[in-house]
Amino acid sequence: MSVAPRLIAVVLAAGRGVRAGGDKLRQEKDGRTLISHALAPVLESGVFTHIAGVCAGAPEVFEGVSSGLDCVLEMPPGGPFSASVAAALRHAEALDADAVALVLADMPMVRADTYRALGSAWTPDAIAVVPVHDGRDGNPLLAGRAAYGLRDRLTGDRGLRPLIDDHPALVRLPVTDR
């Protein structure tokens, strides 16, 4: 009998919101915050057994979406993106998760089907599964256990990509979700 993989998601919302043009937790699209839009398909997908958030400062920043989160991981303000990714990888390892989706809070248009496809494409041998649209790697990235140990090598405002881009166990998954 096979056991279903334990996949979790961590919403990364500790940055300065440069891509979003400001505070991603307070910015709105269609009357809802970007993070609310980003979290909805994660929940809808039904793929994840645990959903957490990473924030800089107090956990109240997740007010309004906190009912969708199992916990909030806090980090000091002003840290680079790599610190958020490292926190997510540490959390996944502590939970003994098979893989963790690194969900960007300021990318609100990812579809639930994309999360389901990532989960279906994941295998225990994969260092990560990355969605690819029109030949370009995208987000969110689903990082497997093999990626957890890379957290100490993360630097600056980059995530895992530079460390795994040429890895033979990286799965590139074609998707229609731009």
Short mmCIF file of C-alpha atoms in Angstrom, two decimals:
data_model
loop_
_atom_site.label_atom_id
_atom_site.label_comp_id
_atom_site.label_asym_id
_atom_site.label_seq_id
_atom_site.Cartn_x
_atom_site.Cartn_y
_atom_site.Cartn_z
CA MET A 1 0.00 0.00 0.00
CA SER A 2 1.43 3.39 -0.94
CA VAL A 3 1.13 6.40 1.32
CA ALA A 4 0.12 9.77 -0.14
CA PRO A 5 2.96 12.28 -0.06
CA ARG A 6 2.82 14.97 2.61
CA LEU A 7 2.90 18.20 0.63
CA ILE A 8 2.69 21.56 2.39
CA ALA A 9 2.55 25.16 1.20
CA VAL A 10 4.19 28.25 2.64
CA VAL A 11 3.05 31.70 1.55
CA LEU A 12 6.10 33.97 1.39
CA ALA A 13 5.03 37.46 2.48
CA ALA A 14 8.02 38.88 4.34
CA GLY A 15 9.49 40.94 1.52
CA ARG A 16 9.24 44.59 0.65
CA GLY A 17 6.70 43.99 -2.11
CA VAL A 18 8.89 45.32 -4.92
CA ARG A 19 7.17 43.25 -7.65
CA ALA A 20 3.75 44.24 -6.25
CA GLY A 21 4.60 47.94 -6.05
CA GLY A 22 4.30 48.11 -2.27
CA ASP A 23 3.01 46.25 0.77
CA LYS A 24 1.59 43.04 -0.70
CA LEU A 25 -0.43 42.34 2.42
CA ARG A 26 -2.40 45.55 2.13
CA GLN A 27 -2.57 46.02 -1.65
CA GLU A 28 -5.92 45.16 -3.16
CA LYS A 29 -7.14 43.66 -6.41
CA ASP A 30 -10.89 43.45 -7.01
CA GLY A 31 -11.63 44.43 -3.40
CA ARG A 32 -9.39 41.77 -1.80
CA THR A 33 -5.74 41.80 -0.78
CA LEU A 34 -3.19 40.20 -3.09
CA ILE A 35 -2.37 37.67 -0.40
CA SER A 36 -6.06 36.66 -0.20
CA HIS A 37 -6.02 36.04 -3.94
CA ALA A 38 -2.73 34.10 -3.67
CA LEU A 39 -4.02 31.90 -0.82
CA ALA A 40 -7.43 31.03 -2.33
CA PRO A 41 -6.19 28.62 -5.05
CA VAL A 42 -3.76 27.00 -2.58
CA LEU A 43 -6.74 26.14 -0.37
CA GLU A 44 -8.99 25.25 -3.31
CA SER A 45 -6.44 22.83 -4.75
CA GLY A 46 -6.83 20.36 -1.90
CA VAL A 47 -3.21 19.32 -2.38
CA PHE A 48 -1.65 20.51 0.86
CA THR A 49 -1.89 18.98 4.33
CA HIS A 50 -0.53 22.12 6.01
CA ILE A 51 -0.40 25.78 4.98
CA ALA A 52 1.82 28.36 6.66
CA GLY A 53 2.84 31.94 6.04
CA VAL A 54 6.15 33.78 6.45
CA CYS A 55 6.00 37.42 7.48
CA ALA A 56 8.36 40.12 8.69
CA GLY A 57 7.14 41.46 12.00
CA ALA A 58 3.99 40.56 13.86
CA PRO A 59 1.57 37.83 12.70
CA GLU A 60 -1.32 40.32 12.59
CA VAL A 61 -0.24 41.13 9.04
CA PHE A 62 -2.05 37.95 8.02
CA GLU A 63 -5.30 39.20 9.53
CA GLY A 64 -8.16 38.45 7.19
CA VAL A 65 -6.52 35.36 5.71
CA SER A 66 -5.26 33.74 8.90
CA SER A 67 -8.15 31.24 8.95
CA GLY A 68 -6.53 29.57 5.92
CA LEU A 69 -3.16 29.23 7.64
CA ASP A 70 -2.06 26.60 10.13
CA CYS A 71 0.67 28.88 11.47
CA VAL A 72 2.67 32.02 10.76
CA LEU A 73 6.47 32.04 10.79
CA GLU A 74 7.93 35.38 11.79
CA MET A 75 11.26 36.81 10.71
CA PRO A 76 12.99 40.11 11.32
CA PRO A 77 11.98 42.91 8.90
CA GLY A 78 14.29 43.86 6.06
CA GLY A 79 15.68 40.39 5.37
CA PRO A 80 16.33 39.23 1.82
CA PHE A 81 14.00 36.90 -0.07
CA SER A 82 16.44 34.05 0.55
CA ALA A 83 15.70 34.30 4.30
CA SER A 84 11.99 33.70 3.62
CA VAL A 85 12.76 30.69 1.44
CA ALA A 86 15.13 29.32 4.09
CA ALA A 87 12.42 29.73 6.76
CA ALA A 88 9.96 27.81 4.56
CA LEU A 89 12.46 25.00 3.96
CA ARG A 90 13.26 24.77 7.69
CA HIS A 91 9.55 24.60 8.46
CA ALA A 92 8.98 21.84 5.88
CA GLU A 93 11.87 19.83 7.28
CA ALA A 94 10.63 20.28 10.87
CA LEU A 95 7.20 18.96 9.79
CA ASP A 96 8.82 16.06 7.93
CA ALA A 97 7.02 17.16 4.76
CA ASP A 98 7.87 15.44 1.52
CA ALA A 99 7.76 18.75 -0.37
CA VAL A 100 6.86 22.41 0.12
CA ALA A 101 5.25 24.79 -2.37
CA LEU A 102 6.90 28.20 -2.15
CA VAL A 103 3.89 30.45 -2.78
CA LEU A 104 4.60 34.08 -3.62
CA ALA A 105 2.08 36.36 -1.90
CA ASP A 106 2.34 38.94 -4.68
CA MET A 107 1.51 36.49 -7.49
CA PRO A 108 -2.23 36.20 -6.99
CA MET A 109 -3.31 34.67 -10.28
CA VAL A 110 -1.92 31.12 -9.99
CA ARG A 111 -4.73 28.64 -10.58
CA ALA A 112 -5.69 25.75 -8.29
CA ASP A 113 -5.14 23.40 -11.26
CA THR A 114 -1.49 24.45 -11.35
CA TYR A 115 -1.05 23.44 -7.70
CA ARG A 116 -2.75 20.11 -8.42
CA ALA A 117 -0.47 19.56 -11.45
CA LEU A 118 2.62 20.33 -9.36
CA GLY A 119 1.48 17.87 -6.71
CA SER A 120 0.82 15.18 -9.34
CA ALA A 121 4.21 15.73 -11.00
CA TRP A 122 6.14 15.51 -7.75
CA THR A 123 8.09 12.33 -7.05
CA PRO A 124 10.33 11.45 -4.09
CA ASP A 125 13.35 11.69 -6.40
CA ALA A 126 12.61 15.26 -7.51
CA ILE A 127 14.64 18.07 -6.02
CA ALA A 128 11.82 20.35 -7.14
CA VAL A 129 8.99 20.75 -9.62
CA VAL A 130 8.78 24.06 -11.45
CA PRO A 131 5.93 25.15 -13.71
CA VAL A 132 6.96 26.21 -17.22
CA HIS A 133 4.85 28.41 -19.46
CA ASP A 134 5.89 29.30 -23.00
CA GLY A 135 9.40 28.00 -22.31
CA ARG A 136 9.91 30.14 -19.19
CA ASP A 137 10.28 28.78 -15.67
CA GLY A 138 7.67 30.22 -13.33
CA ASN A 139 6.26 30.04 -9.85
CA PRO A 140 5.32 28.51 -7.49
CA LEU A 141 8.15 26.06 -7.09
CA LEU A 142 7.47 22.78 -5.25
CA ALA A 143 10.71 21.92 -3.43
CA GLY A 144 11.35 18.33 -2.34
CA ARG A 145 13.33 17.03 0.63
CA ALA A 146 16.56 17.10 -1.39
CA ALA A 147 16.26 20.91 -1.53
CA TYR A 148 15.91 21.40 2.24
CA GLY A 149 19.66 21.06 2.80
CA LEU A 150 20.35 23.88 0.33
CA ARG A 151 18.85 26.53 2.64
CA ASP A 152 22.23 27.46 4.11
CA ARG A 153 23.52 28.24 0.62
CA LEU A 154 20.72 30.71 -0.20
CA THR A 155 21.77 34.34 -0.47
CA GLY A 156 20.34 37.72 -1.34
CA ASP A 157 17.03 38.27 -3.08
CA ARG A 158 17.13 34.97 -4.93
CA GLY A 159 15.39 31.72 -4.04
CA LEU A 160 16.37 28.16 -4.88
CA ARG A 161 16.50 28.59 -8.65
CA PRO A 162 20.23 29.43 -8.96
CA LEU A 163 21.09 26.36 -6.88
CA ILE A 164 18.89 23.85 -8.71
CA ASP A 165 18.51 25.19 -12.26
CA ASP A 166 20.83 22.56 -13.76
CA HIS A 167 20.08 19.78 -11.27
CA PRO A 168 19.27 16.48 -13.01
CA ALA A 169 16.36 15.83 -10.59
CA LEU A 170 14.62 19.13 -11.37
CA VAL A 171 11.23 18.48 -12.97
CA ARG A 172 10.05 21.14 -15.41
CA LEU A 173 6.29 20.88 -15.79
CA PRO A 174 4.63 22.51 -18.81
CA VAL A 175 1.47 24.40 -17.72
CA THR A 176 -1.08 26.62 -19.45
CA ASP A 177 -1.27 28.95 -16.43
CA ARG A 178 0.75 32.07 -17.31
#
